[in-house]
Coordinates of N, CA and C in Angstrom, one line a residue:
X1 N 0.8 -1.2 0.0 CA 0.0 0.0 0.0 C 0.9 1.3 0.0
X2 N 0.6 2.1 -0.4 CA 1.7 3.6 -1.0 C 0.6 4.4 -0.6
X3 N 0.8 6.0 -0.5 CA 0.3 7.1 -0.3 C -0.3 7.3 -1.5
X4 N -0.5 6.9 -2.6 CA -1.0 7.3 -3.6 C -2.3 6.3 -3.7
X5 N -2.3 4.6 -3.0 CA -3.2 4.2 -3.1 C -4.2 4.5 -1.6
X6 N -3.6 4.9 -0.9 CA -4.4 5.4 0.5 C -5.3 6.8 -0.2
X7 N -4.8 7.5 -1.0 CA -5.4 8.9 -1.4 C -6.5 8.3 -2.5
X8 N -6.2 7.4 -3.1 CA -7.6 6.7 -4.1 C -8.3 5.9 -3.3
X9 N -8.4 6.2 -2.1 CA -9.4 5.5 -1.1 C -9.6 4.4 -0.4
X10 N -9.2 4.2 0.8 CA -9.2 3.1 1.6 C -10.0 3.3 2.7
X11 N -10.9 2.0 3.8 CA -11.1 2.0 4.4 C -11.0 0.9 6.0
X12 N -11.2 2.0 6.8 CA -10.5 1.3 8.1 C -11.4 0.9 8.7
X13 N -11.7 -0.3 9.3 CA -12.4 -0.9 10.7 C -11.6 -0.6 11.9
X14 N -12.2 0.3 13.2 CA -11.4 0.4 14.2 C -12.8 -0.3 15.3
X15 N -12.0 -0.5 16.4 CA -12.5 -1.2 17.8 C -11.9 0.2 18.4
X16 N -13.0 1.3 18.7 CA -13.1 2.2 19.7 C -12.9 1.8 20.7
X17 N -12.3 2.1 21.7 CA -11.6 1.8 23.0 C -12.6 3.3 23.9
X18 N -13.3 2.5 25.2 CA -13.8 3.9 25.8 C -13.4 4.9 26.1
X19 N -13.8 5.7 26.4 CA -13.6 7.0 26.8 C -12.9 8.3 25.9
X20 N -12.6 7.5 24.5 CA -12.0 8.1 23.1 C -13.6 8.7 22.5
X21 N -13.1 9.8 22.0 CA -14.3 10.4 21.0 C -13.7 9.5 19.9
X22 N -14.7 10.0 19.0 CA -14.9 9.7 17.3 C -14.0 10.4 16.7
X23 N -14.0 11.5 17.4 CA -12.9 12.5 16.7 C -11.6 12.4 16.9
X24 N -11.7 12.2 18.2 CA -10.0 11.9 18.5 C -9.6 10.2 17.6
X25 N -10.1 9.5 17.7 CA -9.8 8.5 17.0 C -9.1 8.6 15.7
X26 N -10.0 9.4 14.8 CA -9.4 9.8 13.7 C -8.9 10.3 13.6
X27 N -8.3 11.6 14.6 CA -7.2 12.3 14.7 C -5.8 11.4 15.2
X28 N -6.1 10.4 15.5 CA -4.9 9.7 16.0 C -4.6 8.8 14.5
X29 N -5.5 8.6 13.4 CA -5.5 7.5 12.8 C -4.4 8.8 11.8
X30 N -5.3 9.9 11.4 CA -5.0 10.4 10.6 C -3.1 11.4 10.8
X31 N -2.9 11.2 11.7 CA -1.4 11.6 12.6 C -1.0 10.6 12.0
X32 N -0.6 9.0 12.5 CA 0.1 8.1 12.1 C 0.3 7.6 10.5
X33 N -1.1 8.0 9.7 CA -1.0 7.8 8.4 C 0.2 8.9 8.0
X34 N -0.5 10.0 7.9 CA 0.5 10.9 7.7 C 1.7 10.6 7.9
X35 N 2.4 10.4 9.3 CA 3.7 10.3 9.3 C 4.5 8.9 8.4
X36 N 3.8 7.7 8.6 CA 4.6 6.7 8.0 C 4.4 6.8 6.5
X37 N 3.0 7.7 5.4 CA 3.0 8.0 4.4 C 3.7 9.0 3.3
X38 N 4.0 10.0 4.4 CA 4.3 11.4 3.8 C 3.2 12.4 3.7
X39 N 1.9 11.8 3.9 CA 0.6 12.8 3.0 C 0.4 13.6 3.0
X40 N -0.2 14.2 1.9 CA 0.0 15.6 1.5 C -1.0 16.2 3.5
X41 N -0.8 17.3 3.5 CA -1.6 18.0 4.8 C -3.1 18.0 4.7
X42 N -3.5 18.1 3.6 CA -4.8 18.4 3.1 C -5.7 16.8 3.2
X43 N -4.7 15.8 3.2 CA -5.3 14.1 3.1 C -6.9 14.2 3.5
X44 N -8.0 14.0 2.7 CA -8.7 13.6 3.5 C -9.2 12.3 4.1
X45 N -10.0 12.3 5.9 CA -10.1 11.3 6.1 C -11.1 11.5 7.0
X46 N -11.8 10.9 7.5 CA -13.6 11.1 8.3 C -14.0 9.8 8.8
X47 N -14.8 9.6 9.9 CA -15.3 8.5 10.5 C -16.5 8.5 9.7
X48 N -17.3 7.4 9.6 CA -19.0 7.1 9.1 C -20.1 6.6 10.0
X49 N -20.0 7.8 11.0 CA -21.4 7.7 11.6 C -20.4 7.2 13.6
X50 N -21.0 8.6 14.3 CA -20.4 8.5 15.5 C -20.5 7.9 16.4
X51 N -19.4 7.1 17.5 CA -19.6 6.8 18.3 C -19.1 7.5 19.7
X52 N -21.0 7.3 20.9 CA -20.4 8.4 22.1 C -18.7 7.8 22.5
X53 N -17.9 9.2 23.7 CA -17.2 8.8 24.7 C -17.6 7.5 25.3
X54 N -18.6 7.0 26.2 CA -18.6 6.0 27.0 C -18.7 5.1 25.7
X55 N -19.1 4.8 24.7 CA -19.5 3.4 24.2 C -17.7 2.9 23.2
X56 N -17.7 2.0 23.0 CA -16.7 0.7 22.5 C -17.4 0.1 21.1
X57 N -16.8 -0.1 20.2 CA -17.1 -0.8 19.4 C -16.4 -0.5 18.2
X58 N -17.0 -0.6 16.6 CA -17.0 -0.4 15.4 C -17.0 1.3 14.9
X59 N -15.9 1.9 15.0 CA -16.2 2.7 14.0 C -15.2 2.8 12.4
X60 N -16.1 2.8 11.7 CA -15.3 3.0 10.4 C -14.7 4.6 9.9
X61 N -14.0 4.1 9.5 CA -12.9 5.3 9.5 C -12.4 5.3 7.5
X62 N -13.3 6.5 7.2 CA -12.8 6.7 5.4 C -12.0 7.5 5.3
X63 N -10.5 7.0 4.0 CA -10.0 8.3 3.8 C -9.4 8.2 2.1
X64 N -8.7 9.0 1.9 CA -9.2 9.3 0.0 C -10.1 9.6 -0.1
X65 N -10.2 8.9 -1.7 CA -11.4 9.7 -1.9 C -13.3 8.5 -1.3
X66 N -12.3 7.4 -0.4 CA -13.5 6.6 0.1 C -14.1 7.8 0.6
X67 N -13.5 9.5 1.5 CA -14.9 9.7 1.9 C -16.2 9.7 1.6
X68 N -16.4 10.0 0.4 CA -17.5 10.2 -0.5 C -18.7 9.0 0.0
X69 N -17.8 7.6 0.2 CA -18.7 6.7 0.8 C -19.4 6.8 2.4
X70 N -19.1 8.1 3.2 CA -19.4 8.1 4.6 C -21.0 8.4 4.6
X71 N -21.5 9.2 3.4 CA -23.0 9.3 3.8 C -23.9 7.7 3.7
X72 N -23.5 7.2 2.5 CA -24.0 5.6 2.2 C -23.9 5.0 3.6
X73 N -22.3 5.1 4.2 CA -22.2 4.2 5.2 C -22.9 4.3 6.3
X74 N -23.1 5.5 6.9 CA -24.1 6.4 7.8 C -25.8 5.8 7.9
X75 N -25.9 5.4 6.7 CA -27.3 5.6 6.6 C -28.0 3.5 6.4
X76 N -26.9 2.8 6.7 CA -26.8 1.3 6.6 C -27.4 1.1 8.0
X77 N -27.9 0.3 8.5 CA -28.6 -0.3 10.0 C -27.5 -0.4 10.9
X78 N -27.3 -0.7 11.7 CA -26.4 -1.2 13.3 C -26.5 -2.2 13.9
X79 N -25.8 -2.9 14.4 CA -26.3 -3.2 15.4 C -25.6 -2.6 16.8
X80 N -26.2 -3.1 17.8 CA -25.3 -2.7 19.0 C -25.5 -4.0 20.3
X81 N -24.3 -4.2 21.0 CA -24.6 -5.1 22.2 C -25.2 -4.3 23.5
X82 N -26.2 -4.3 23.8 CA -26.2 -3.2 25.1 C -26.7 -3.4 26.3
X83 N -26.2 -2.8 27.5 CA -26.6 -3.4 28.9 C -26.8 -2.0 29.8
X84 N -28.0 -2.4 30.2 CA -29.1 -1.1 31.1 C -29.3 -1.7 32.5
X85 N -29.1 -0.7 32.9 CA -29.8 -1.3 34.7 C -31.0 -0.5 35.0
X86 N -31.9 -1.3 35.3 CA -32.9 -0.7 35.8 C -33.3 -0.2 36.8
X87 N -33.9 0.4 37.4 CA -34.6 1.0 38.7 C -33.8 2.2 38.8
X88 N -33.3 3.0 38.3 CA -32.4 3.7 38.7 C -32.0 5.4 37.1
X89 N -32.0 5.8 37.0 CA -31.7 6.7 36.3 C -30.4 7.8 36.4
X90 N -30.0 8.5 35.0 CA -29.3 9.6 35.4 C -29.7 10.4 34.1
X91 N -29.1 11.8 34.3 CA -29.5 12.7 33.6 C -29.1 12.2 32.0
X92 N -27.6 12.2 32.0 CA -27.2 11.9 30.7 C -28.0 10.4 30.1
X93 N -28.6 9.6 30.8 CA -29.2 8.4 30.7 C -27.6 7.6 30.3
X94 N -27.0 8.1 30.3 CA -25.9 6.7 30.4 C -24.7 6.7 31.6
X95 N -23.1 6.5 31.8 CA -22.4 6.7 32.8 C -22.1 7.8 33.2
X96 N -22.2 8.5 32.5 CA -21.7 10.2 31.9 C -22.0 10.8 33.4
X97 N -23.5 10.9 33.9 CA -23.7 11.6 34.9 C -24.1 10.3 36.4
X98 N -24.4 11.0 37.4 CA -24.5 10.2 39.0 C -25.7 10.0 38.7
X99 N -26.0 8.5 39.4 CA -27.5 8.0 39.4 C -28.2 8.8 40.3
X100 N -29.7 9.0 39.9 CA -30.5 9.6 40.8 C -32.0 8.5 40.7
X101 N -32.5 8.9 41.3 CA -34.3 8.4 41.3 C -33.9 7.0 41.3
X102 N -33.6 6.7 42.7 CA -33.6 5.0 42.9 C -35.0 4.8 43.2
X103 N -35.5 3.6 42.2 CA -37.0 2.8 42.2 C -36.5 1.4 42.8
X104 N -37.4 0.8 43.9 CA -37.9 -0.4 43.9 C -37.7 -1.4 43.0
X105 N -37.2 -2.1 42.7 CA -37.8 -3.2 41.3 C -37.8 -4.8 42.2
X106 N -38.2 -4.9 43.1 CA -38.9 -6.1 43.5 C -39.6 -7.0 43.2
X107 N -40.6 -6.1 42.2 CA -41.5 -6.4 41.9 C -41.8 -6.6 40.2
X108 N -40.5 -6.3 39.9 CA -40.4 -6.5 38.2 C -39.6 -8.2 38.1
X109 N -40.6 -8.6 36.8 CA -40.2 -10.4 36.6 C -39.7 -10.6 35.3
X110 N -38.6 -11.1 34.9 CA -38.7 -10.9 33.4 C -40.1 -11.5 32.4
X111 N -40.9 -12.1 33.1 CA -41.9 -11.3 31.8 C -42.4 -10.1 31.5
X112 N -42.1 -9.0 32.6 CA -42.4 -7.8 32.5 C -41.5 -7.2 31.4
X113 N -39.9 -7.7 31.7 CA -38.9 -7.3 31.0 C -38.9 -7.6 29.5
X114 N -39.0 -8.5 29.2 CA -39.9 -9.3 28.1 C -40.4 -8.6 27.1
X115 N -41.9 -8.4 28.0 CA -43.1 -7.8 26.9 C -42.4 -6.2 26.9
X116 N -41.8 -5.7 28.0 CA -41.6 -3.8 28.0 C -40.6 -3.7 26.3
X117 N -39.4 -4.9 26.6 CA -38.4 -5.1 25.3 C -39.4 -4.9 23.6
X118 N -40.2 -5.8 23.8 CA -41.5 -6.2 22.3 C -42.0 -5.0 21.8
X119 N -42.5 -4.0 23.0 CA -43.3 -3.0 22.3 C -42.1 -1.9 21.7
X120 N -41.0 -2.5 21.6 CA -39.9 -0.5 20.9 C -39.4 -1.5 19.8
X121 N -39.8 -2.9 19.7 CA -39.3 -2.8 18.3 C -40.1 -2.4 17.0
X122 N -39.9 -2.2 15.5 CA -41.1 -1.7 15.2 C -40.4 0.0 15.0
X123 N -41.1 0.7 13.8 CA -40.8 2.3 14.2 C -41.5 2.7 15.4
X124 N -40.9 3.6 15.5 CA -41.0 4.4 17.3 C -40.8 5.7 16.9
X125 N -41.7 6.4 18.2 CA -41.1 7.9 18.0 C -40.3 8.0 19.3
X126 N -39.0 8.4 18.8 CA -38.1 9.2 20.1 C -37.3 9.8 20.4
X127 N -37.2 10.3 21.4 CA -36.6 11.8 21.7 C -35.1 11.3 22.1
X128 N -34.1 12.1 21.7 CA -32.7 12.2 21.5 C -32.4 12.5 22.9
X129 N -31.2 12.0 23.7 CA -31.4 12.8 24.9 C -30.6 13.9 24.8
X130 N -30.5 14.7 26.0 CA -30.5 16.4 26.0 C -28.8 16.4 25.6
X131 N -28.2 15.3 26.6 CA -26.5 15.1 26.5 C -26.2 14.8 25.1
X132 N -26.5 15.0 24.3 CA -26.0 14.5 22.4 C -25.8 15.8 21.9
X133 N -24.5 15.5 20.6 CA -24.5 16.3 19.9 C -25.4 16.9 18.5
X134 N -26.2 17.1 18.8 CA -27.5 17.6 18.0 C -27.2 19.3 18.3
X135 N -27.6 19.9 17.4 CA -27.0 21.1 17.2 C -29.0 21.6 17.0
X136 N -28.9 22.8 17.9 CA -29.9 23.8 18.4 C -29.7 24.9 18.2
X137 N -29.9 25.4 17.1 CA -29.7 27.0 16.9 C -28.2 27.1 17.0
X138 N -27.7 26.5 16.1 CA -26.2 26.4 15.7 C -25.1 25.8 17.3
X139 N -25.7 25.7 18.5 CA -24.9 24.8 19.4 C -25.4 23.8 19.6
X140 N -24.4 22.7 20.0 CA -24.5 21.5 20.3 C -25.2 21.6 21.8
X141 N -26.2 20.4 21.5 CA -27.2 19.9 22.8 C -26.4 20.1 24.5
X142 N -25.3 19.1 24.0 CA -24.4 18.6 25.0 C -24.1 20.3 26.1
X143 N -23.5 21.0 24.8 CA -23.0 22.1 25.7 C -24.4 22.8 26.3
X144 N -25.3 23.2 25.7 CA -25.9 23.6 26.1 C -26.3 23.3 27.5
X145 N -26.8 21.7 27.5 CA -27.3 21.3 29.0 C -25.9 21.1 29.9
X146 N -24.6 20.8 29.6 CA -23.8 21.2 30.3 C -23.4 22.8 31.2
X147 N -24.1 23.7 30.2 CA -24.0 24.8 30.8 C -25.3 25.2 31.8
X148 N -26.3 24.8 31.8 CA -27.0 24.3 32.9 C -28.6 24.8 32.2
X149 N -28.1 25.2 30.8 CA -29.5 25.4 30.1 C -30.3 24.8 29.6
X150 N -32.1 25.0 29.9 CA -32.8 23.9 29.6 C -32.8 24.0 28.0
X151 N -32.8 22.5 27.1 CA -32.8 22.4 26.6 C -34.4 21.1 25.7
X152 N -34.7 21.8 25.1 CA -36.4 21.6 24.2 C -36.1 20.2 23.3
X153 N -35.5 18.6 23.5 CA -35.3 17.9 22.2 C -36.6 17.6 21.5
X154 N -36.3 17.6 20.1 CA -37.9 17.4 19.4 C -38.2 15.6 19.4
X155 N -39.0 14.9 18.8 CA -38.5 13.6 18.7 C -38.4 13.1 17.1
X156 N -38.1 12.2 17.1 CA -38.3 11.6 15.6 C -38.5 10.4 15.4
X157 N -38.4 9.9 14.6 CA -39.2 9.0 13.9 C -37.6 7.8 13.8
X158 N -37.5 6.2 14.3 CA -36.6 5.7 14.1 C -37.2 4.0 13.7
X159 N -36.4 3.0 13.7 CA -36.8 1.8 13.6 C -36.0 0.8 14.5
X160 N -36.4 -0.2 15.1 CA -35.6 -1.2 15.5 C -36.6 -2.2 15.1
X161 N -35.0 -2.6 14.6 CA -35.5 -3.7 13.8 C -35.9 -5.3 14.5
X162 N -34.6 -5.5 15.4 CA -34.8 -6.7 16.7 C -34.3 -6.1 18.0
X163 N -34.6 -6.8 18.7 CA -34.1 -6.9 20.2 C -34.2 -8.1 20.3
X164 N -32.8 -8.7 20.7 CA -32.6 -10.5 20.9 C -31.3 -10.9 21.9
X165 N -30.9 -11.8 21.9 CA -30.1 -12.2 22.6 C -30.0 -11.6 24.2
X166 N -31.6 -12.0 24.9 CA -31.5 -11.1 25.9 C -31.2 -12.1 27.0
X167 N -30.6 -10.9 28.3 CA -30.1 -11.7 29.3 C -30.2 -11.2 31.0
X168 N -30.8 -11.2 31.1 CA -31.5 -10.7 32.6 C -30.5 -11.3 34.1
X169 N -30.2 -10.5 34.7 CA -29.4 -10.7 36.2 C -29.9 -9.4 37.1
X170 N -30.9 -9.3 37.2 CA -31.5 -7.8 38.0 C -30.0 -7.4 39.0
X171 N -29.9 -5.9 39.0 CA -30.9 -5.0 38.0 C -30.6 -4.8 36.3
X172 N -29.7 -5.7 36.2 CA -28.7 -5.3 34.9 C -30.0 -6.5 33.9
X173 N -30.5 -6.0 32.6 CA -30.3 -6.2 31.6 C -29.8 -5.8 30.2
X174 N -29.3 -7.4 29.4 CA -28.3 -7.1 28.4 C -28.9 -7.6 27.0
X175 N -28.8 -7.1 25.8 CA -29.5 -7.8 24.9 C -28.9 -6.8 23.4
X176 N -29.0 -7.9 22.1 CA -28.5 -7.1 20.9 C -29.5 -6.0 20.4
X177 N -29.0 -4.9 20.1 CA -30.4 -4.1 19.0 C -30.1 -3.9 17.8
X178 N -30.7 -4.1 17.2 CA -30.6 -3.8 15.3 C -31.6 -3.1 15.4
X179 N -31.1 -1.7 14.6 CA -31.4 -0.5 14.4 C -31.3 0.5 13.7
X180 N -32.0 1.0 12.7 CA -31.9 2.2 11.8 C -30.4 3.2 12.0
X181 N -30.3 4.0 11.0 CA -29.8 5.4 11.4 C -30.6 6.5 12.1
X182 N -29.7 7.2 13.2 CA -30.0 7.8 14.2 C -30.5 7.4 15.7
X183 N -31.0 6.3 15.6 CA -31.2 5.7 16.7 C -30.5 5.8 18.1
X184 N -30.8 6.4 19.0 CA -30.1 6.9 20.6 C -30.1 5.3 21.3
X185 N -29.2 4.3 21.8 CA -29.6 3.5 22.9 C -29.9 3.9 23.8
X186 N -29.1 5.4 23.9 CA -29.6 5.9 25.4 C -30.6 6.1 26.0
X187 N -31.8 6.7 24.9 CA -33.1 6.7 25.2 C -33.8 5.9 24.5
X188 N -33.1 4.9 24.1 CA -34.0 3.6 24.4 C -33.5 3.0 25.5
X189 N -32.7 3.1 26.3 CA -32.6 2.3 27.4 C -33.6 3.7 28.9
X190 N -33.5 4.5 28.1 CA -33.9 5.2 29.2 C -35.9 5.2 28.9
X191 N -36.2 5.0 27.8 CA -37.6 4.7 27.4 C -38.0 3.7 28.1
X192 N -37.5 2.1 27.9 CA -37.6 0.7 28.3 C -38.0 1.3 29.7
X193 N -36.8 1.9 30.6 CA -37.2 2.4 32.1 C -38.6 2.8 32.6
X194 N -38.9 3.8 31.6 CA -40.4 4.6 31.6 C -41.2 3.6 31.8
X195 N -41.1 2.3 31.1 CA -42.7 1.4 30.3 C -42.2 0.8 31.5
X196 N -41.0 0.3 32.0 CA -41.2 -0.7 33.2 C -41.7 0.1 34.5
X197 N -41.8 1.4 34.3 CA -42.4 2.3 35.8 C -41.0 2.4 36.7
X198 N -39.8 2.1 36.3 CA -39.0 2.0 37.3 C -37.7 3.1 37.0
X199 N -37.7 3.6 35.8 CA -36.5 4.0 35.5 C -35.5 3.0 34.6
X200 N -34.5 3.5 34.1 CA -33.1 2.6 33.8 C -32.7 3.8 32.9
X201 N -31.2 3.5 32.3 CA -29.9 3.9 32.3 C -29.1 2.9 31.7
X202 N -28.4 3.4 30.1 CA -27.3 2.7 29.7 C -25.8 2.7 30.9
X203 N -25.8 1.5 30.5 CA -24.4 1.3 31.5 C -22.9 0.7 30.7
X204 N -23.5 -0.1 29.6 CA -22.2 -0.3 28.6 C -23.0 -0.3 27.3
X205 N -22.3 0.1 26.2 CA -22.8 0.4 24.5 C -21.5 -0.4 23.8
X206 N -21.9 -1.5 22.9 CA -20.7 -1.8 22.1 C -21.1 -1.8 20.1
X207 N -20.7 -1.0 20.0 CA -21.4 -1.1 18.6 C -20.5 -2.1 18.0
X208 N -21.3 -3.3 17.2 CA -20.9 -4.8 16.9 C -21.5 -4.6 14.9
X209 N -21.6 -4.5 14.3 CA -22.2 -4.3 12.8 C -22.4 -2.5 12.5
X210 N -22.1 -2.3 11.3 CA -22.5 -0.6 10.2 C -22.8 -2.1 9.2
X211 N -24.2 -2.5 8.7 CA -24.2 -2.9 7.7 C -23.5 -4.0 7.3
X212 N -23.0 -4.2 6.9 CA -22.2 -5.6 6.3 C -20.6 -5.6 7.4
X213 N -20.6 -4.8 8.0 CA -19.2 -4.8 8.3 C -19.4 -5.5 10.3
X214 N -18.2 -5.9 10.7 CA -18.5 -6.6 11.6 C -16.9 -6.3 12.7
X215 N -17.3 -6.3 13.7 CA -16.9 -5.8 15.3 C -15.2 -6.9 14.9
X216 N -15.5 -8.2 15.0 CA -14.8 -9.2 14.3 C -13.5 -9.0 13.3
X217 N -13.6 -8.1 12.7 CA -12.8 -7.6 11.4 C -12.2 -6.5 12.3
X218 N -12.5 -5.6 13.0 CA -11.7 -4.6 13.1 C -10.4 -4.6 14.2
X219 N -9.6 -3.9 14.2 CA -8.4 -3.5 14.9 C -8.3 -2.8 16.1
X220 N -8.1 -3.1 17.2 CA -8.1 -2.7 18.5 C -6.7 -1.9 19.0
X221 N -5.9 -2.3 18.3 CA -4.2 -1.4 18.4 C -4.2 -0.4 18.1
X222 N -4.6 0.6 17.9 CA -4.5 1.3 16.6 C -3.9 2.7 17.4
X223 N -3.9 2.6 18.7 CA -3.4 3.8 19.6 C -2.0 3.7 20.2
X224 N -1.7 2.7 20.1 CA -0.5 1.8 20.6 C 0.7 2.6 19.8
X225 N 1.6 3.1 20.7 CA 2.8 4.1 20.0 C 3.5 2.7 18.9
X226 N 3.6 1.7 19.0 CA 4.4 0.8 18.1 C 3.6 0.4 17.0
X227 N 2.1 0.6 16.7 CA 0.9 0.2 15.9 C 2.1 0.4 14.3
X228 N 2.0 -0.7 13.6 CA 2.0 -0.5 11.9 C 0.9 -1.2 11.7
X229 N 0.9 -0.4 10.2 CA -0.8 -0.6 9.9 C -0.4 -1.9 8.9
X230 N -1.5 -2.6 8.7 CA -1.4 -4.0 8.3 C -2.0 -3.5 6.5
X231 N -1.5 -3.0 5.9 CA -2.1 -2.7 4.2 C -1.6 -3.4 3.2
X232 N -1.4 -4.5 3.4 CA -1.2 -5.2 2.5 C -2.3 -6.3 1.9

């Protein structure tokens, strides 16, 4: 692989490691290319479709002229591995912020868990939570409610496709979702809370599938001061 075939477009599978943005990812991807390539300053290179700080998984990473492919790739289904605890909430609905509004769940059986799971597959309408970067009158959500201002999300229109591989140890449940573009786990795990009366809260996100592409294939080194990239 040469700098001239990376510029005619290549694409990367990365294994997001927590607490890394999307952005920094590629800024680390796009540093190392550069240095072992030569490339020109201008190289371009772009992730396809973000993953938060707390969550792990799949992000794809285009550069040449693959970007062109990042809207296509954006707009392919997901899946995700993901694990909610119930009775319990926080603002950001995932680890981000301290739990508040501890509920009882004594009284929840996984058939409850069950049938609450059945009714969000199916299109849904739902609201984004306030902590995302969705942009309001040209700022980001995030800052906004970070700076302690209330913030109005609208909702929209999404799909999930399944909810499967589920696995209950109260308070924690875990289970796969396949899911459209746009799709928040967070408020779907913080929805699921609502219908069970108790609350809940994402606690781990691993995005596992963008479409044909798989958790399996990607590279987890890729931050590692010694990392060579495998382009052959």
């Amino acid at each position: 692989m040469t700098a001239e075939d990376l510029q005619s477009g290549h694409l990367f599978l990365l294994d997001k490691p927590l607490d890394w943005t999307s952005f920094q990812a590629v800024n680390k991807m796009k540093y190392k290319l550069k240095r072992e390539f030569n490339l020109p300053k201008k190289f371009k290179i772009g992730h396809a479709g973000t993953l938060d700080p707390r969550a792990t998984g799949l992000l794809i990473v285009c550069c040449g002229k693959f970007t062109k492919k990042i809207p296509e790739i954006q707009d392919a289904p997901k899946e995700y591995w993901t694990e909610i605890k119930i009775g319990v909430q926080t603002e950001s609905y995932d680890t981000e912020k301290p739990e508040i509004l501890h509920q009882d769940i004594s009284h929840i059986t996984e058939e409850h868990i069950h049938s609450a799971l059945e009714k969000f597959v199916g299109e849904i309408d739902q609201i984004p939570p306030v902590f995302s970067a969705i942009k309001i009158e040209g700022k980001r959500a995030y800052d906004l409610a970070r700076a302690g201002e209330e913030v109005e999300m609208k909702s929209r229109k999404t799909t999930i496709f399944y909810i499967n591989e589920i696995k209950i140890d109260l308070p924690l449940v875990s289970f796969n979702v396949g899911c459209s573009k746009g799709t928040y786990i967070r408020s779907l795990a913080h929805d699921i809370g609502q219908e069970l009366g108790v609350g809940a809260y994402l606690t781990q996100l691993r995005r596992t599938k963008i479409g044909d592409y798989k958790i399996e294939d990607a590279t987890s080194n890729f931050l590692e001061n010694d990392f060579r990239f495998n382009l052959s």
